[in-house]
Short mmCIF file of N, CA and C in Angstrom, two decimals:
data_model
loop_
_atom_site.label_atom_id
_atom_site.label_comp_id
_atom_site.label_asym_id
_atom_site.label_seq_id
_atom_site.Cartn_x
_atom_site.Cartn_y
_atom_site.Cartn_z
N MET A 814 4.69 2.09 14.35
CA MET A 814 4.80 1.17 13.24
C MET A 814 3.59 1.36 12.32
N THR A 815 3.85 1.50 11.06
CA THR A 815 2.76 1.71 10.10
C THR A 815 2.29 0.38 9.52
N ASP A 816 1.15 0.46 8.90
CA ASP A 816 0.53 -0.68 8.23
C ASP A 816 1.43 -1.11 7.06
N PRO A 817 1.74 -2.40 6.94
CA PRO A 817 2.57 -2.87 5.82
C PRO A 817 1.98 -2.50 4.45
N PHE A 818 0.66 -2.44 4.37
CA PHE A 818 0.02 -2.02 3.12
C PHE A 818 0.45 -0.60 2.76
N LEU A 819 0.42 0.30 3.74
CA LEU A 819 0.80 1.69 3.49
C LEU A 819 2.29 1.81 3.24
N ASP A 820 3.09 0.98 3.90
CA ASP A 820 4.53 0.96 3.63
C ASP A 820 4.80 0.61 2.16
N SER A 821 4.07 -0.38 1.65
CA SER A 821 4.29 -0.79 0.27
C SER A 821 3.86 0.31 -0.71
N LEU A 822 2.76 1.00 -0.40
CA LEU A 822 2.34 2.10 -1.27
C LEU A 822 3.36 3.23 -1.25
N ALA A 823 3.85 3.57 -0.06
CA ALA A 823 4.84 4.65 0.05
C ALA A 823 6.11 4.29 -0.71
N THR A 824 6.53 3.05 -0.61
CA THR A 824 7.71 2.58 -1.34
C THR A 824 7.50 2.71 -2.84
N ALA A 825 6.35 2.29 -3.32
CA ALA A 825 6.05 2.37 -4.75
C ALA A 825 5.95 3.82 -5.21
N LEU A 826 5.31 4.67 -4.41
CA LEU A 826 5.18 6.08 -4.77
C LEU A 826 6.53 6.77 -4.84
N ALA A 827 7.47 6.31 -4.03
CA ALA A 827 8.81 6.89 -4.03
C ALA A 827 9.66 6.36 -5.19
N GLY A 828 9.08 5.49 -5.99
CA GLY A 828 9.79 4.98 -7.16
C GLY A 828 10.74 3.85 -6.86
N GLN A 829 10.72 3.35 -5.63
CA GLN A 829 11.67 2.32 -5.24
C GLN A 829 11.19 0.91 -5.57
N ALA A 830 10.03 0.81 -6.20
CA ALA A 830 9.52 -0.52 -6.55
C ALA A 830 9.04 -0.55 -8.00
N ALA A 831 9.37 0.47 -8.76
CA ALA A 831 8.84 0.59 -10.12
C ALA A 831 9.16 -0.61 -10.99
N THR A 832 10.35 -1.16 -10.86
CA THR A 832 10.72 -2.28 -11.72
C THR A 832 10.00 -3.56 -11.33
N ALA A 833 9.47 -3.61 -10.11
CA ALA A 833 8.76 -4.82 -9.66
C ALA A 833 7.31 -4.84 -10.11
N LEU A 834 6.81 -3.72 -10.60
CA LEU A 834 5.40 -3.64 -10.96
C LEU A 834 5.15 -4.05 -12.40
N GLY A 835 4.12 -4.85 -12.59
CA GLY A 835 3.67 -5.17 -13.94
C GLY A 835 2.75 -4.07 -14.43
N ALA A 836 2.13 -4.28 -15.57
CA ALA A 836 1.25 -3.27 -16.17
C ALA A 836 0.10 -2.90 -15.24
N ALA A 837 -0.54 -3.90 -14.64
CA ALA A 837 -1.67 -3.62 -13.75
C ALA A 837 -1.22 -2.85 -12.52
N GLY A 838 -0.06 -3.21 -11.98
CA GLY A 838 0.47 -2.51 -10.81
C GLY A 838 0.82 -1.07 -11.12
N LYS A 839 1.40 -0.83 -12.29
CA LYS A 839 1.74 0.54 -12.68
C LYS A 839 0.49 1.39 -12.87
N GLN A 840 -0.53 0.80 -13.45
CA GLN A 840 -1.80 1.51 -13.63
C GLN A 840 -2.44 1.82 -12.27
N ALA A 841 -2.40 0.86 -11.36
CA ALA A 841 -2.95 1.07 -10.02
C ALA A 841 -2.14 2.13 -9.27
N LEU A 842 -0.83 2.14 -9.45
CA LEU A 842 0.01 3.14 -8.79
C LEU A 842 -0.35 4.54 -9.27
N GLU A 843 -0.64 4.70 -10.54
CA GLU A 843 -1.04 6.02 -11.05
C GLU A 843 -2.37 6.45 -10.44
N LYS A 844 -3.28 5.51 -10.23
CA LYS A 844 -4.55 5.84 -9.58
C LYS A 844 -4.32 6.28 -8.14
N VAL A 845 -3.42 5.60 -7.44
CA VAL A 845 -3.08 5.98 -6.07
C VAL A 845 -2.46 7.37 -6.05
N ARG A 846 -1.53 7.60 -6.97
CA ARG A 846 -0.86 8.91 -7.04
C ARG A 846 -1.89 10.01 -7.32
N ASP A 847 -2.82 9.76 -8.24
CA ASP A 847 -3.87 10.75 -8.54
C ASP A 847 -4.76 11.00 -7.33
N LEU A 848 -5.11 9.94 -6.62
CA LEU A 848 -5.92 10.07 -5.41
C LEU A 848 -5.20 10.95 -4.38
N LEU A 849 -3.92 10.70 -4.19
CA LEU A 849 -3.15 11.50 -3.22
C LEU A 849 -2.98 12.94 -3.68
N ARG A 850 -2.81 13.15 -4.95
CA ARG A 850 -2.68 14.53 -5.45
C ARG A 850 -3.99 15.29 -5.28
N ARG A 851 -5.10 14.64 -5.50
CA ARG A 851 -6.40 15.30 -5.25
C ARG A 851 -6.54 15.67 -3.78
N ARG A 852 -6.18 14.75 -2.91
CA ARG A 852 -6.26 15.03 -1.48
C ARG A 852 -5.29 16.15 -1.09
N SER A 853 -4.14 16.18 -1.72
CA SER A 853 -3.11 17.17 -1.40
C SER A 853 -3.52 18.60 -1.71
N GLN A 854 -4.51 18.76 -2.55
CA GLN A 854 -4.97 20.11 -2.87
C GLN A 854 -5.45 20.84 -1.63
N ASN A 855 -5.98 20.11 -0.65
CA ASN A 855 -6.47 20.71 0.60
C ASN A 855 -5.74 20.16 1.82
N ASP A 856 -4.60 19.54 1.62
CA ASP A 856 -3.88 18.90 2.72
C ASP A 856 -2.37 19.09 2.49
N SER A 857 -1.85 20.17 3.05
CA SER A 857 -0.45 20.52 2.80
C SER A 857 0.53 19.49 3.38
N ALA A 858 0.18 18.84 4.47
CA ALA A 858 1.09 17.85 5.06
C ALA A 858 1.23 16.62 4.15
N THR A 859 0.12 16.18 3.57
CA THR A 859 0.18 15.05 2.65
C THR A 859 0.93 15.44 1.38
N LYS A 860 0.68 16.65 0.90
CA LYS A 860 1.37 17.14 -0.29
C LYS A 860 2.88 17.16 -0.06
N ALA A 861 3.30 17.68 1.08
CA ALA A 861 4.73 17.77 1.38
C ALA A 861 5.37 16.38 1.49
N ALA A 862 4.68 15.45 2.14
CA ALA A 862 5.21 14.09 2.29
C ALA A 862 5.32 13.39 0.95
N LEU A 863 4.29 13.56 0.10
CA LEU A 863 4.31 12.93 -1.22
C LEU A 863 5.42 13.52 -2.08
N GLU A 864 5.53 14.85 -2.11
CA GLU A 864 6.57 15.49 -2.91
C GLU A 864 7.97 15.10 -2.45
N ALA A 865 8.18 15.01 -1.15
CA ALA A 865 9.49 14.62 -0.62
C ALA A 865 9.84 13.20 -1.04
N ALA A 866 8.86 12.30 -0.98
CA ALA A 866 9.09 10.90 -1.34
C ALA A 866 9.32 10.72 -2.83
N GLU A 867 8.76 11.60 -3.65
CA GLU A 867 8.90 11.49 -5.11
C GLU A 867 10.21 12.07 -5.63
N GLN A 868 10.98 12.75 -4.80
CA GLN A 868 12.25 13.32 -5.23
C GLN A 868 13.25 12.22 -5.58
N ASP A 869 14.10 12.47 -6.57
CA ASP A 869 15.11 11.49 -6.95
C ASP A 869 16.03 11.14 -5.78
N SER A 870 16.24 12.09 -4.89
CA SER A 870 17.14 11.88 -3.76
C SER A 870 16.45 11.24 -2.55
N ALA A 871 15.16 10.92 -2.68
CA ALA A 871 14.41 10.36 -1.56
C ALA A 871 14.99 9.03 -1.11
N GLY A 872 14.99 8.85 0.18
CA GLY A 872 15.48 7.60 0.76
C GLY A 872 14.47 7.08 1.77
N GLN A 873 14.94 6.19 2.62
CA GLN A 873 14.06 5.55 3.60
C GLN A 873 13.37 6.55 4.53
N PRO A 874 14.02 7.63 4.97
CA PRO A 874 13.31 8.58 5.84
C PRO A 874 12.08 9.21 5.18
N GLN A 875 12.19 9.53 3.90
CA GLN A 875 11.06 10.12 3.18
C GLN A 875 9.96 9.09 2.94
N VAL A 876 10.33 7.87 2.64
CA VAL A 876 9.35 6.80 2.44
C VAL A 876 8.61 6.55 3.76
N LYS A 877 9.35 6.49 4.84
CA LYS A 877 8.74 6.28 6.15
C LYS A 877 7.80 7.43 6.51
N ALA A 878 8.23 8.66 6.23
CA ALA A 878 7.39 9.83 6.53
C ALA A 878 6.10 9.79 5.73
N LEU A 879 6.17 9.37 4.47
CA LEU A 879 4.96 9.27 3.66
C LEU A 879 4.05 8.17 4.19
N ALA A 880 4.60 7.02 4.53
CA ALA A 880 3.79 5.93 5.08
C ALA A 880 3.11 6.37 6.38
N GLU A 881 3.83 7.08 7.22
CA GLU A 881 3.25 7.58 8.47
C GLU A 881 2.15 8.59 8.21
N ARG A 882 2.35 9.45 7.21
CA ARG A 882 1.31 10.43 6.87
C ARG A 882 0.07 9.72 6.33
N LEU A 883 0.27 8.72 5.47
CA LEU A 883 -0.87 7.96 4.95
C LEU A 883 -1.60 7.26 6.08
N ASP A 884 -0.86 6.73 7.02
CA ASP A 884 -1.46 6.07 8.18
C ASP A 884 -2.33 7.05 8.97
N GLN A 885 -1.82 8.25 9.17
CA GLN A 885 -2.57 9.27 9.91
C GLN A 885 -3.83 9.68 9.15
N VAL A 886 -3.69 9.92 7.86
CA VAL A 886 -4.83 10.34 7.05
C VAL A 886 -5.90 9.25 7.03
N CYS A 887 -5.49 8.00 6.89
CA CYS A 887 -6.45 6.89 6.87
C CYS A 887 -7.18 6.75 8.20
N ALA A 888 -6.47 7.02 9.29
CA ALA A 888 -7.10 6.95 10.61
C ALA A 888 -8.14 8.07 10.78
N GLU A 889 -7.91 9.19 10.14
CA GLU A 889 -8.80 10.34 10.26
C GLU A 889 -9.97 10.30 9.28
N ASP A 890 -9.81 9.60 8.16
CA ASP A 890 -10.79 9.65 7.09
C ASP A 890 -11.04 8.24 6.54
N ALA A 891 -12.07 7.59 7.07
CA ALA A 891 -12.36 6.20 6.70
C ALA A 891 -12.71 6.07 5.21
N GLU A 892 -13.39 7.05 4.66
CA GLU A 892 -13.75 6.99 3.23
C GLU A 892 -12.50 7.03 2.36
N PHE A 893 -11.57 7.93 2.71
CA PHE A 893 -10.31 7.99 1.97
C PHE A 893 -9.54 6.68 2.12
N ALA A 894 -9.50 6.15 3.34
CA ALA A 894 -8.78 4.89 3.59
C ALA A 894 -9.34 3.76 2.72
N GLU A 895 -10.66 3.70 2.63
CA GLU A 895 -11.30 2.66 1.82
C GLU A 895 -10.92 2.81 0.35
N GLU A 896 -10.95 4.04 -0.14
CA GLU A 896 -10.60 4.28 -1.55
C GLU A 896 -9.12 3.97 -1.80
N LEU A 897 -8.26 4.38 -0.86
CA LEU A 897 -6.83 4.12 -1.01
C LEU A 897 -6.55 2.62 -1.03
N HIS A 898 -7.20 1.88 -0.15
CA HIS A 898 -7.01 0.43 -0.14
C HIS A 898 -7.53 -0.23 -1.42
N ALA A 899 -8.64 0.26 -1.93
CA ALA A 899 -9.18 -0.31 -3.17
C ALA A 899 -8.25 -0.03 -4.35
N GLU A 900 -7.78 1.20 -4.44
CA GLU A 900 -6.92 1.58 -5.57
C GLU A 900 -5.52 0.96 -5.45
N GLY A 901 -5.04 0.80 -4.22
CA GLY A 901 -3.67 0.35 -4.01
C GLY A 901 -3.50 -1.15 -3.85
N ALA A 902 -4.57 -1.91 -3.87
CA ALA A 902 -4.48 -3.36 -3.63
C ALA A 902 -3.55 -4.05 -4.61
N GLU A 903 -3.64 -3.69 -5.87
CA GLU A 903 -2.81 -4.33 -6.90
C GLU A 903 -1.34 -3.98 -6.70
N VAL A 904 -1.06 -2.75 -6.32
CA VAL A 904 0.32 -2.34 -6.06
C VAL A 904 0.89 -3.16 -4.92
N HIS A 905 0.15 -3.22 -3.83
CA HIS A 905 0.61 -3.96 -2.66
C HIS A 905 0.84 -5.44 -3.00
N LYS A 906 -0.09 -6.01 -3.73
CA LYS A 906 0.02 -7.42 -4.10
C LYS A 906 1.29 -7.67 -4.91
N GLU A 907 1.55 -6.81 -5.87
CA GLU A 907 2.69 -7.04 -6.76
C GLU A 907 4.03 -6.85 -6.07
N ILE A 908 4.15 -5.86 -5.20
CA ILE A 908 5.46 -5.65 -4.60
C ILE A 908 5.63 -6.42 -3.29
N SER A 909 4.58 -7.02 -2.82
CA SER A 909 4.70 -7.84 -1.61
C SER A 909 5.07 -9.28 -1.96
N ALA A 910 4.80 -9.70 -3.16
CA ALA A 910 5.08 -11.08 -3.58
C ALA A 910 6.42 -11.15 -4.27
N THR A 911 7.49 -11.06 -3.51
CA THR A 911 8.83 -11.14 -4.07
C THR A 911 9.54 -12.36 -3.51
N GLY A 912 10.53 -12.80 -4.21
CA GLY A 912 11.28 -13.96 -3.76
C GLY A 912 10.38 -15.16 -3.61
N ASN A 913 10.43 -15.80 -2.47
CA ASN A 913 9.61 -16.97 -2.18
C ASN A 913 8.30 -16.61 -1.50
N ALA A 914 7.98 -15.33 -1.42
CA ALA A 914 6.78 -14.89 -0.72
C ALA A 914 5.53 -15.26 -1.49
N VAL A 915 4.43 -15.31 -0.77
CA VAL A 915 3.13 -15.60 -1.36
C VAL A 915 2.15 -14.55 -0.89
N VAL A 916 1.33 -14.06 -1.79
CA VAL A 916 0.27 -13.14 -1.42
C VAL A 916 -1.03 -13.87 -1.63
N ASN A 917 -1.85 -13.91 -0.60
CA ASN A 917 -3.12 -14.59 -0.65
C ASN A 917 -4.19 -13.57 -0.27
N ILE A 918 -5.10 -13.28 -1.17
CA ILE A 918 -6.14 -12.29 -0.91
C ILE A 918 -7.48 -13.01 -0.85
N ASN A 919 -8.15 -12.87 0.27
CA ASN A 919 -9.47 -13.47 0.45
C ASN A 919 -10.48 -12.35 0.59
N THR A 920 -11.54 -12.41 -0.17
CA THR A 920 -12.60 -11.42 -0.04
C THR A 920 -13.90 -12.16 0.24
N GLY A 921 -14.80 -11.49 0.91
CA GLY A 921 -16.06 -12.14 1.24
C GLY A 921 -15.93 -12.97 2.50
N ASN A 922 -16.72 -13.99 2.59
CA ASN A 922 -16.72 -14.85 3.77
C ASN A 922 -15.89 -16.10 3.49
N ALA A 923 -15.08 -16.47 4.46
CA ALA A 923 -14.26 -17.67 4.30
C ALA A 923 -14.26 -18.43 5.62
N LYS A 924 -14.21 -19.72 5.51
CA LYS A 924 -14.13 -20.55 6.70
C LYS A 924 -12.94 -21.48 6.55
N ASN A 925 -12.16 -21.58 7.59
CA ASN A 925 -11.00 -22.49 7.61
C ASN A 925 -10.00 -22.17 6.50
N VAL A 926 -9.54 -20.96 6.47
CA VAL A 926 -8.52 -20.56 5.50
C VAL A 926 -7.16 -20.66 6.17
N ILE A 927 -6.24 -21.33 5.51
CA ILE A 927 -4.89 -21.48 6.05
C ILE A 927 -3.90 -21.11 4.96
N GLN A 928 -2.93 -20.32 5.34
CA GLN A 928 -1.79 -20.07 4.47
C GLN A 928 -0.57 -20.40 5.29
N ALA A 929 0.21 -21.33 4.83
CA ALA A 929 1.34 -21.79 5.62
C ALA A 929 2.49 -22.18 4.72
N ARG A 930 3.60 -22.40 5.36
CA ARG A 930 4.78 -22.85 4.65
C ARG A 930 5.50 -23.86 5.56
N ASN A 931 5.97 -24.92 4.98
CA ASN A 931 6.76 -25.91 5.71
C ASN A 931 6.06 -26.43 6.95
N ILE A 932 4.94 -27.03 6.78
CA ILE A 932 4.21 -27.62 7.90
C ILE A 932 4.83 -28.97 8.22
N GLN A 933 5.19 -29.17 9.46
CA GLN A 933 5.73 -30.45 9.93
C GLN A 933 4.61 -31.12 10.71
N GLY A 934 4.08 -32.20 10.24
CA GLY A 934 2.95 -32.85 10.90
C GLY A 934 1.67 -32.50 10.17
N GLY A 935 0.55 -32.67 10.84
CA GLY A 935 -0.73 -32.45 10.21
C GLY A 935 -1.43 -31.19 10.72
N ILE A 936 -2.54 -30.89 10.09
CA ILE A 936 -3.39 -29.79 10.50
C ILE A 936 -4.79 -30.36 10.72
N THR A 937 -5.37 -30.02 11.85
CA THR A 937 -6.72 -30.45 12.15
C THR A 937 -7.60 -29.23 12.30
N LEU A 938 -8.69 -29.19 11.56
CA LEU A 938 -9.65 -28.09 11.66
C LEU A 938 -10.92 -28.62 12.31
N ASN A 939 -11.33 -27.97 13.34
CA ASN A 939 -12.54 -28.38 14.05
C ASN A 939 -13.65 -27.38 13.81
#
């Protein structure tokens, strides 16, 4: 199972979320695509996965293969993973917040953060 963040990037890179992206998301997606193309210059497996996912005929198997490749590359290269997460955050945020979903991003230090839906009763924080 791959990281949902990487799944969302792979889906967007495959063009399956283009209509869900606003201007900031589209700009972030281009940065992600550029980052992957730079990496692909010396990484034939990433290049092949990206190109397969970008084909008009690409479907879920190609999206999954790209997400798995991104997962592998991120596990091998922490610096790349950090850059990919920074560049792709806006893409993930925009395509993850669909329907009744909520995206909550916390950075820095937080204490007693709760994100919930339909709480029956109370919440006590100690």
